[in-house]
Short mmCIF file of N, CA and C in Angstrom, two decimals:
data_model
loop_
_atom_site.label_atom_id
_atom_site.label_comp_id
_atom_site.label_asym_id
_atom_site.label_seq_id
_atom_site.Cartn_x
_atom_site.Cartn_y
_atom_site.Cartn_z
N UNK A 817 -23.64 -11.92 -5.93
CA UNK A 817 -23.12 -12.67 -7.05
C UNK A 817 -22.69 -14.04 -6.56
N UNK A 818 -23.40 -15.02 -6.99
CA UNK A 818 -23.09 -16.38 -6.57
C UNK A 818 -22.17 -17.04 -7.58
N UNK A 819 -20.90 -17.07 -7.25
CA UNK A 819 -19.91 -17.71 -8.11
C UNK A 819 -18.94 -18.45 -7.20
N UNK A 820 -18.55 -19.64 -7.63
CA UNK A 820 -17.61 -20.38 -6.80
C UNK A 820 -16.17 -19.91 -7.02
N UNK A 821 -15.97 -19.01 -7.99
CA UNK A 821 -14.64 -18.47 -8.27
C UNK A 821 -14.61 -16.98 -7.97
N UNK A 822 -13.45 -16.51 -7.59
CA UNK A 822 -13.27 -15.07 -7.37
C UNK A 822 -13.24 -14.35 -8.72
N UNK A 823 -13.63 -13.08 -8.70
CA UNK A 823 -13.61 -12.30 -9.93
C UNK A 823 -12.18 -11.91 -10.28
N UNK A 824 -11.93 -11.72 -11.55
CA UNK A 824 -10.57 -11.40 -11.99
C UNK A 824 -10.13 -10.00 -11.56
N UNK A 825 -11.09 -9.08 -11.39
CA UNK A 825 -10.73 -7.71 -11.00
C UNK A 825 -10.79 -7.48 -9.49
N UNK A 826 -11.12 -8.49 -8.72
CA UNK A 826 -11.17 -8.36 -7.27
C UNK A 826 -12.49 -7.84 -6.73
N UNK A 827 -13.44 -7.54 -7.61
CA UNK A 827 -14.73 -7.02 -7.13
C UNK A 827 -15.54 -8.14 -6.47
N UNK A 828 -16.34 -7.74 -5.52
CA UNK A 828 -17.26 -8.63 -4.81
C UNK A 828 -16.57 -9.72 -3.99
N UNK A 829 -15.29 -9.56 -3.68
CA UNK A 829 -14.63 -10.51 -2.78
C UNK A 829 -15.04 -10.25 -1.34
N UNK A 830 -15.51 -9.04 -1.06
CA UNK A 830 -16.04 -8.67 0.25
C UNK A 830 -17.50 -8.31 0.01
N UNK A 831 -18.42 -9.15 0.48
CA UNK A 831 -19.84 -8.95 0.18
C UNK A 831 -20.40 -7.67 0.77
N UNK A 832 -19.85 -7.20 1.89
CA UNK A 832 -20.34 -5.97 2.51
C UNK A 832 -19.75 -4.72 1.87
N UNK A 833 -18.58 -4.85 1.28
CA UNK A 833 -17.89 -3.74 0.62
C UNK A 833 -17.34 -4.25 -0.71
N UNK A 834 -18.19 -4.37 -1.73
CA UNK A 834 -17.80 -5.04 -2.97
C UNK A 834 -16.67 -4.39 -3.75
N UNK A 835 -16.37 -3.11 -3.50
CA UNK A 835 -15.27 -2.47 -4.25
C UNK A 835 -13.94 -2.53 -3.51
N UNK A 836 -13.93 -2.96 -2.25
CA UNK A 836 -12.66 -3.06 -1.51
C UNK A 836 -11.77 -4.10 -2.18
N UNK A 837 -10.57 -3.74 -2.52
CA UNK A 837 -9.64 -4.67 -3.13
C UNK A 837 -9.82 -4.81 -4.63
N UNK A 838 -10.75 -4.07 -5.21
CA UNK A 838 -11.01 -4.16 -6.64
C UNK A 838 -9.91 -3.43 -7.40
N UNK A 839 -9.48 -4.01 -8.51
CA UNK A 839 -8.47 -3.39 -9.34
C UNK A 839 -8.97 -2.12 -10.00
N UNK A 840 -8.02 -1.24 -10.35
CA UNK A 840 -8.32 0.01 -11.06
C UNK A 840 -9.27 0.93 -10.30
N UNK A 841 -9.17 0.94 -8.97
CA UNK A 841 -9.98 1.86 -8.17
C UNK A 841 -9.05 2.83 -7.45
N UNK A 842 -9.55 4.02 -7.22
CA UNK A 842 -8.75 5.05 -6.54
C UNK A 842 -8.66 4.76 -5.05
N UNK A 843 -7.54 5.06 -4.48
CA UNK A 843 -7.34 4.93 -3.04
C UNK A 843 -7.17 6.31 -2.45
N UNK A 844 -7.67 6.51 -1.25
CA UNK A 844 -7.54 7.79 -0.58
C UNK A 844 -6.19 7.86 0.13
N UNK A 845 -5.47 8.95 -0.05
CA UNK A 845 -4.19 9.14 0.63
C UNK A 845 -4.45 9.59 2.07
N UNK A 846 -3.64 9.07 2.99
CA UNK A 846 -3.70 9.53 4.37
C UNK A 846 -2.86 10.79 4.57
N UNK A 847 -1.81 10.91 3.77
CA UNK A 847 -0.92 12.08 3.81
C UNK A 847 -0.72 12.59 2.39
N UNK A 848 -0.36 13.84 2.23
CA UNK A 848 -0.10 14.34 0.88
C UNK A 848 1.15 13.68 0.30
N UNK A 849 1.26 13.60 -1.02
CA UNK A 849 2.46 13.01 -1.63
C UNK A 849 3.70 13.85 -1.30
N UNK A 850 4.84 13.18 -1.20
CA UNK A 850 6.09 13.88 -0.87
C UNK A 850 7.23 13.24 -1.66
N UNK A 851 7.64 13.91 -2.72
CA UNK A 851 8.71 13.42 -3.58
C UNK A 851 9.91 14.35 -3.50
N UNK A 852 11.09 13.82 -3.75
CA UNK A 852 12.32 14.61 -3.67
C UNK A 852 12.29 15.80 -4.63
N UNK A 853 11.78 15.59 -5.83
CA UNK A 853 11.72 16.67 -6.82
C UNK A 853 10.34 17.31 -6.91
N UNK A 854 9.43 16.89 -6.01
CA UNK A 854 8.09 17.43 -6.03
C UNK A 854 7.17 16.77 -7.04
N UNK A 855 7.71 15.83 -7.84
CA UNK A 855 6.90 15.20 -8.90
C UNK A 855 6.90 13.68 -8.79
N UNK A 856 8.10 13.05 -8.93
CA UNK A 856 8.11 11.59 -9.00
C UNK A 856 9.33 10.90 -8.40
N UNK A 857 10.39 11.64 -8.09
CA UNK A 857 11.61 11.03 -7.56
C UNK A 857 11.40 10.72 -6.07
N UNK A 858 11.62 9.44 -5.67
CA UNK A 858 11.43 9.07 -4.26
C UNK A 858 12.31 9.89 -3.33
N UNK A 859 11.82 10.10 -2.12
CA UNK A 859 12.59 10.84 -1.11
C UNK A 859 13.85 10.08 -0.74
N UNK A 860 14.83 10.80 -0.23
CA UNK A 860 16.10 10.21 0.22
C UNK A 860 16.25 10.47 1.71
N UNK A 861 17.16 9.74 2.33
CA UNK A 861 17.44 9.97 3.75
C UNK A 861 18.24 11.27 3.89
N UNK A 862 18.46 11.70 5.12
CA UNK A 862 19.23 12.93 5.35
C UNK A 862 20.67 12.80 4.85
N UNK A 863 21.16 11.54 4.79
CA UNK A 863 22.52 11.32 4.30
C UNK A 863 22.54 11.12 2.78
N UNK A 864 21.43 11.40 2.10
CA UNK A 864 21.29 11.30 0.64
C UNK A 864 21.31 9.87 0.13
N UNK A 865 21.06 8.91 1.01
CA UNK A 865 20.95 7.51 0.59
C UNK A 865 19.47 7.17 0.42
N UNK A 866 19.16 6.15 -0.40
CA UNK A 866 17.76 5.76 -0.57
C UNK A 866 17.15 5.29 0.76
N UNK A 867 15.88 5.59 0.96
CA UNK A 867 15.18 5.12 2.15
C UNK A 867 14.94 3.62 2.02
N UNK A 868 14.86 2.90 3.13
CA UNK A 868 14.60 1.46 3.05
C UNK A 868 13.17 1.20 2.57
N UNK A 869 12.94 0.06 1.93
CA UNK A 869 11.58 -0.26 1.48
C UNK A 869 10.62 -0.36 2.68
N UNK A 870 9.38 0.06 2.53
CA UNK A 870 8.41 0.00 3.63
C UNK A 870 8.26 -1.41 4.20
N UNK A 871 8.35 -2.42 3.37
CA UNK A 871 8.20 -3.80 3.84
C UNK A 871 9.31 -4.16 4.83
N UNK A 872 10.53 -3.72 4.57
CA UNK A 872 11.65 -3.99 5.47
C UNK A 872 11.39 -3.34 6.83
N UNK A 873 10.91 -2.10 6.81
CA UNK A 873 10.60 -1.41 8.07
C UNK A 873 9.49 -2.12 8.83
N UNK A 874 8.45 -2.53 8.12
CA UNK A 874 7.33 -3.21 8.76
C UNK A 874 7.78 -4.51 9.42
N UNK A 875 8.57 -5.29 8.71
CA UNK A 875 9.06 -6.56 9.28
C UNK A 875 9.93 -6.30 10.50
N UNK A 876 10.78 -5.29 10.45
CA UNK A 876 11.65 -4.96 11.57
C UNK A 876 10.83 -4.54 12.79
N UNK A 877 9.87 -3.66 12.58
CA UNK A 877 9.04 -3.17 13.70
C UNK A 877 8.25 -4.30 14.33
N UNK A 878 7.61 -5.11 13.52
CA UNK A 878 6.77 -6.18 14.07
C UNK A 878 7.59 -7.29 14.72
N UNK A 879 8.79 -7.50 14.23
CA UNK A 879 9.66 -8.51 14.82
C UNK A 879 10.08 -8.08 16.23
N UNK A 880 10.22 -6.78 16.44
CA UNK A 880 10.70 -6.27 17.73
C UNK A 880 9.59 -5.83 18.67
N UNK A 881 8.34 -5.95 18.26
CA UNK A 881 7.23 -5.54 19.14
C UNK A 881 6.99 -6.54 20.27
N UNK A 882 7.32 -7.80 20.06
CA UNK A 882 7.08 -8.83 21.08
C UNK A 882 8.11 -8.81 22.19
N UNK A 883 9.16 -8.07 22.02
CA UNK A 883 10.25 -8.08 23.01
C UNK A 883 10.01 -7.09 24.09
#
């Protein structure tokens, strides 16, 4: 698809894998889902406090990898 603009749904942004990054597509889970109530409530820490956001953990880990 020869277009000077990206598609609105993200399709064909990767010419070798045109569906990668496309909106409304299913993603494969690496691990089974794990919710506090087995349905939709996010897990809590052992002290019953909310777990930190994944982005916070990622930034912390990568910031300390160079040391």
